XYZ file of N, CA, C and O in Angstrom:
388
model
N -16.907 18.032 -19.268
C -16.404 17.148 -20.296
C -15.343 16.223 -19.686
O -14.388 16.678 -19.070
N -15.511 14.951 -19.844
C -14.591 13.975 -19.252
C -13.333 13.830 -20.099
O -13.390 13.753 -21.322
N -12.208 13.820 -19.421
C -10.918 13.609 -20.066
C -10.393 12.245 -19.655
O -10.863 11.659 -18.683
N -9.408 11.739 -20.374
C -8.873 10.414 -20.068
C -7.352 10.422 -20.064
O -6.711 11.228 -20.729
N -6.792 9.506 -19.284
C -5.376 9.157 -19.332
C -5.345 7.647 -19.513
O -6.055 6.914 -18.823
N -4.553 7.184 -20.460
C -4.427 5.758 -20.728
C -3.231 5.229 -19.934
O -2.182 5.857 -19.895
N -3.416 4.073 -19.300
C -2.332 3.499 -18.505
C -2.301 1.992 -18.692
O -3.305 1.364 -19.038
N -1.141 1.427 -18.481
C -1.013 -0.028 -18.449
C 0.185 -0.387 -17.599
O 1.149 0.368 -17.504
N 0.090 -1.538 -16.947
C 1.233 -2.057 -16.221
C 2.201 -2.634 -17.246
O 1.802 -3.021 -18.355
N 3.468 -2.701 -16.889
C 4.479 -3.185 -17.831
C 4.143 -4.560 -18.389
O 4.430 -4.859 -19.534
N 3.509 -5.387 -17.575
C 3.216 -6.755 -17.992
C 1.936 -6.873 -18.826
O 1.669 -7.931 -19.382
N 1.148 -5.801 -18.906
C -0.106 -5.848 -19.653
C 0.127 -5.571 -21.125
O 1.061 -4.866 -21.510
N -0.774 -6.104 -21.924
C -0.694 -5.890 -23.361
C -1.459 -4.635 -23.794
O -1.003 -3.886 -24.637
N -2.637 -4.425 -23.187
C -3.511 -3.325 -23.592
C -3.600 -2.255 -22.506
O -3.431 -2.528 -21.324
N -3.912 -1.046 -22.948
C -4.070 0.088 -22.044
C -5.468 0.100 -21.442
O -6.445 -0.262 -22.097
N -5.570 0.527 -20.186
C -6.832 0.817 -19.527
C -6.984 2.329 -19.472
O -6.052 3.065 -19.803
N -8.145 2.799 -19.016
C -8.432 4.240 -19.043
C -8.867 4.722 -17.668
O -9.625 4.050 -16.971
N -8.373 5.895 -17.293
C -8.843 6.627 -16.112
C -9.515 7.884 -16.633
O -8.951 8.590 -17.471
N -10.727 8.162 -16.162
C -11.438 9.366 -16.587
C -11.454 10.382 -15.454
O -11.461 10.019 -14.274
N -11.455 11.653 -15.830
C -11.454 12.746 -14.865
C -11.972 13.998 -15.556
O -12.109 14.035 -16.788
N -12.277 15.019 -14.780
C -12.732 16.297 -15.321
C -11.555 17.248 -15.409
O -10.701 17.274 -14.520
N -11.502 18.040 -16.482
C -10.461 19.044 -16.632
C -9.452 18.675 -17.706
O -9.589 17.675 -18.414
N -8.408 19.493 -17.788
C -7.381 19.317 -18.807
C -6.244 18.416 -18.341
O -5.522 17.861 -19.156
N -6.066 18.294 -17.027
C -4.974 17.486 -16.498
C -5.361 16.922 -15.137
O -6.325 17.345 -14.536
N -4.556 15.950 -14.687
C -4.760 15.300 -13.391
C -3.397 15.214 -12.714
O -2.376 15.028 -13.389
N -3.360 15.355 -11.408
C -2.075 15.251 -10.703
C -1.650 13.785 -10.668
O -2.485 12.870 -10.712
N -0.358 13.556 -10.576
C 0.177 12.199 -10.522
C -0.388 11.465 -9.299
O -0.751 10.290 -9.386
N -0.498 12.149 -8.169
C -1.041 11.532 -6.966
C -2.482 11.070 -7.155
O -2.848 9.963 -6.762
N -3.312 11.920 -7.771
C -4.700 11.536 -8.033
C -4.779 10.386 -9.038
O -5.609 9.488 -8.902
N -3.919 10.411 -10.040
C -3.886 9.344 -11.032
C -3.509 8.017 -10.378
O -4.142 6.984 -10.621
N -2.501 8.040 -9.502
C -2.106 6.820 -8.784
C -3.256 6.289 -7.937
O -3.511 5.086 -7.911
N -3.965 7.187 -7.235
C -5.087 6.765 -6.393
C -6.190 6.112 -7.233
O -6.763 5.097 -6.836
N -6.476 6.678 -8.392
C -7.513 6.093 -9.245
C -7.088 4.729 -9.783
O -7.907 3.816 -9.875
N -5.811 4.584 -10.131
C -5.318 3.292 -10.615
C -5.396 2.256 -9.499
O -5.829 1.123 -9.715
N -4.992 2.637 -8.285
C -5.052 1.729 -7.139
C -6.496 1.292 -6.884
O -6.769 0.106 -6.658
N -7.433 2.229 -6.954
C -8.844 1.898 -6.745
C -9.355 0.954 -7.831
O -10.052 -0.018 -7.544
N -9.021 1.238 -9.087
C -9.503 0.406 -10.191
C -8.918 -1.000 -10.164
O -9.592 -1.960 -10.518
N -7.683 -1.130 -9.752
C -7.008 -2.423 -9.770
C -7.097 -3.168 -8.436
O -6.610 -4.284 -8.325
N -7.689 -2.545 -7.417
C -7.861 -3.207 -6.127
C -6.561 -3.422 -5.376
O -6.361 -4.446 -4.738
N -5.681 -2.445 -5.410
C -4.374 -2.559 -4.760
C -4.314 -1.841 -3.413
O -3.239 -1.592 -2.898
N -5.470 -1.521 -2.822
C -5.499 -0.733 -1.587
C -4.735 -1.381 -0.445
O -4.115 -0.709 0.358
N -4.768 -2.697 -0.369
C -4.168 -3.394 0.776
C -2.663 -3.566 0.658
O -2.004 -3.864 1.625
N -2.117 -3.395 -0.516
C -0.687 -3.632 -0.725
C 0.102 -2.373 -0.387
O 0.372 -1.541 -1.232
N 0.463 -2.236 0.888
C 1.197 -1.054 1.352
C 2.704 -1.212 1.171
O 3.443 -0.272 1.369
N 3.181 -2.393 0.801
C 4.613 -2.624 0.655
C 5.123 -2.144 -0.699
O 6.325 -2.062 -0.907
N 4.215 -1.811 -1.611
C 4.616 -1.366 -2.948
C 4.007 -0.003 -3.255
O 2.957 0.351 -2.753
N 4.713 0.733 -4.093
C 4.222 1.997 -4.607
C 4.150 1.895 -6.120
O 4.732 0.989 -6.723
N 3.457 2.845 -6.734
C 3.376 2.876 -8.184
C 4.346 3.919 -8.726
O 4.413 5.038 -8.221
N 5.080 3.545 -9.755
C 5.968 4.461 -10.454
C 5.392 4.647 -11.844
O 5.190 3.674 -12.574
N 5.090 5.895 -12.210
C 4.495 6.188 -13.510
C 5.550 6.758 -14.449
O 6.348 7.608 -14.051
N 5.513 6.297 -15.695
C 6.434 6.754 -16.729
C 5.625 7.119 -17.958
O 4.725 6.367 -18.360
N 5.938 8.252 -18.581
C 5.275 8.651 -19.811
C 5.634 7.649 -20.906
O 6.808 7.383 -21.151
N 4.637 7.085 -21.560
C 4.868 6.041 -22.561
C 5.558 6.576 -23.815
O 6.266 5.832 -24.492
N 5.390 7.861 -24.126
C 5.999 8.424 -25.332
C 7.422 8.921 -25.092
O 8.294 8.729 -25.929
N 7.649 9.570 -23.942
C 8.947 10.206 -23.696
C 9.834 9.434 -22.728
O 10.993 9.795 -22.543
N 9.293 8.423 -22.072
C 10.000 7.653 -21.036
C 10.403 8.496 -19.829
O 11.278 8.103 -19.066
N 9.779 9.649 -19.651
C 10.062 10.506 -18.492
C 9.292 9.963 -17.287
O 8.106 9.663 -17.382
N 9.992 9.826 -16.150
C 9.355 9.349 -14.929
C 8.668 10.497 -14.205
O 9.184 11.606 -14.157
N 7.505 10.215 -13.640
C 6.784 11.171 -12.814
C 7.141 10.875 -11.364
O 6.573 9.988 -10.737
N 8.113 11.607 -10.810
C 8.607 11.358 -9.456
C 7.861 12.142 -8.386
O 7.908 11.789 -7.218
N 7.185 13.209 -8.765
C 6.498 14.078 -7.812
C 4.992 13.915 -7.977
O 4.474 14.042 -9.093
N 4.282 13.643 -6.892
C 2.832 13.452 -6.958
C 2.082 14.727 -7.308
O 0.902 14.682 -7.632
N 2.735 15.884 -7.242
C 2.078 17.145 -7.560
C 2.172 17.500 -9.041
O 1.491 18.412 -9.500
N 2.981 16.773 -9.797
C 3.133 17.048 -11.232
C 1.815 16.765 -11.930
O 1.092 15.833 -11.575
N 1.488 17.584 -12.942
C 0.237 17.421 -13.663
C 0.458 16.628 -14.952
O 1.419 16.865 -15.674
N -0.451 15.707 -15.217
C -0.417 14.891 -16.432
C -1.559 15.365 -17.322
O -2.717 15.411 -16.901
N -1.236 15.725 -18.551
C -2.237 16.233 -19.488
C -3.180 15.128 -19.918
O -2.814 13.950 -19.941
N -4.385 15.517 -20.306
C -5.356 14.553 -20.806
C -4.807 13.880 -22.070
O -3.923 14.420 -22.752
N -5.283 12.688 -22.359
C -4.895 11.873 -23.513
C -3.443 11.416 -23.475
O -2.900 11.008 -24.491
N -2.807 11.486 -22.314
C -1.443 10.982 -22.163
C -1.502 9.485 -21.879
O -2.437 9.002 -21.271
N -0.491 8.762 -22.330
C -0.364 7.339 -22.018
C 0.792 7.159 -21.051
O 1.861 7.731 -21.250
N 0.561 6.374 -19.994
C 1.600 6.131 -18.998
C 1.770 4.639 -18.767
O 0.839 3.854 -18.922
N 3.000 4.269 -18.413
C 3.331 2.906 -18.041
C 3.435 2.874 -16.510
O 4.096 3.727 -15.917
N 2.788 1.906 -15.886
C 2.764 1.789 -14.428
C 3.658 0.625 -14.019
O 3.586 -0.457 -14.593
N 4.495 0.888 -13.033
C 5.384 -0.145 -12.512
C 5.249 -0.172 -10.992
O 5.256 0.875 -10.351
N 5.091 -1.363 -10.416
C 5.046 -1.505 -8.956
C 6.467 -1.663 -8.450
O 7.212 -2.506 -8.926
N 6.834 -0.818 -7.486
C 8.171 -0.853 -6.903
C 8.047 -0.942 -5.389
O 7.035 -0.535 -4.823
N 9.069 -1.459 -4.712
C 9.026 -1.499 -3.242
C 8.850 -0.097 -2.671
O 9.417 0.868 -3.171
N 8.085 -0.003 -1.621
C 7.789 1.278 -1.005
C 9.037 1.875 -0.375
O 9.819 1.183 0.271
N 9.204 3.183 -0.536
C 10.326 3.900 0.056
C 9.937 4.565 1.367
O 10.772 5.146 2.039
N 8.648 4.465 1.717
C 8.174 5.072 2.961
C 8.686 4.278 4.153
O 8.668 3.063 4.143
N 9.132 4.947 5.189
C 9.663 4.228 6.352
C 8.609 3.433 7.105
O 8.934 2.556 7.874
N 7.335 3.733 6.901
C 6.281 3.011 7.612
C 5.687 1.899 6.762
O 4.580 1.456 7.006
N 6.422 1.447 5.774
C 5.920 0.374 4.924
C 5.828 -0.919 5.716
O 6.563 -1.137 6.671
N 4.929 -1.763 5.306
C 4.755 -3.057 5.963
C 6.057 -3.838 5.861
O 6.677 -3.906 4.806
N 6.476 -4.401 6.956
C 7.685 -5.202 6.945
C 8.956 -4.424 7.217
O 10.001 -5.008 7.448
N 8.896 -3.103 7.209
C 10.093 -2.328 7.504
C 10.253 -2.210 9.011
O 9.316 -2.412 9.777
N 11.446 -1.868 9.429
C 11.721 -1.771 10.865
C 10.870 -0.689 11.510
O 10.335 -0.859 12.593
N 10.726 0.471 10.824
C 9.952 1.566 11.398
C 8.460 1.265 11.397
O 7.731 1.733 12.262
N 7.994 0.459 10.435
C 6.570 0.176 10.350
C 6.142 -1.028 11.143
O 4.958 -1.305 11.273
N 7.074 -1.747 11.709
C 6.727 -2.958 12.454
C 6.384 -2.623 13.888
O 7.076 -1.880 14.558
N 5.298 -3.210 14.371
C 4.910 -3.014 15.768
C 5.175 -4.281 16.576
O 4.950 -4.299 17.778
N 5.638 -5.317 15.902
C 5.917 -6.574 16.600
C 7.167 -6.417 17.456
O 8.143 -5.802 17.059
N 7.106 -6.978 18.648
C 8.235 -6.927 19.567
C 8.776 -8.335 19.711
O 8.020 -9.270 20.029
N 10.047 -8.487 19.482
C 10.672 -9.808 19.596
C 11.101 -10.036 21.042
O 11.821 -9.245 21.625
N 10.629 -11.113 21.601
C 11.009 -11.449 22.972
C 11.772 -12.767 22.972
O 11.493 -13.652 22.179
N 12.704 -12.852 23.876
C 13.531 -14.066 23.946
C 13.189 -14.838 25.197
O 12.922 -14.366 26.227
C-alpha cells in the first residue's frame, strides 16, 4: 500500500506528493526523492531543510522518521558540508601567481 508525504517549497503555492511504501520514510530518503523529482541533483552548494508544516519542527537528522500523510515545508539553504562547491575544502583549483 503506497503512502504519501506532502511537500512544498516556501515559494510554492501548492503541495506536491512523494509516495513510498510503509508507515514512514526517513528524512534522508525524503530529501533524495524531492531532489530527484525537482531535478536538483547538480546543485551541491545547497541542502534541503525540512520543516513540519503543522508544528514548525525542523527535521535536522536524516535518520528521523516522517509519518505518512505529513506535510512538510522545504527550504534550500547553503550547504554546511566542507566539500561543498566553492568552499575552500571542496575546491581543487590551484591559484598560481
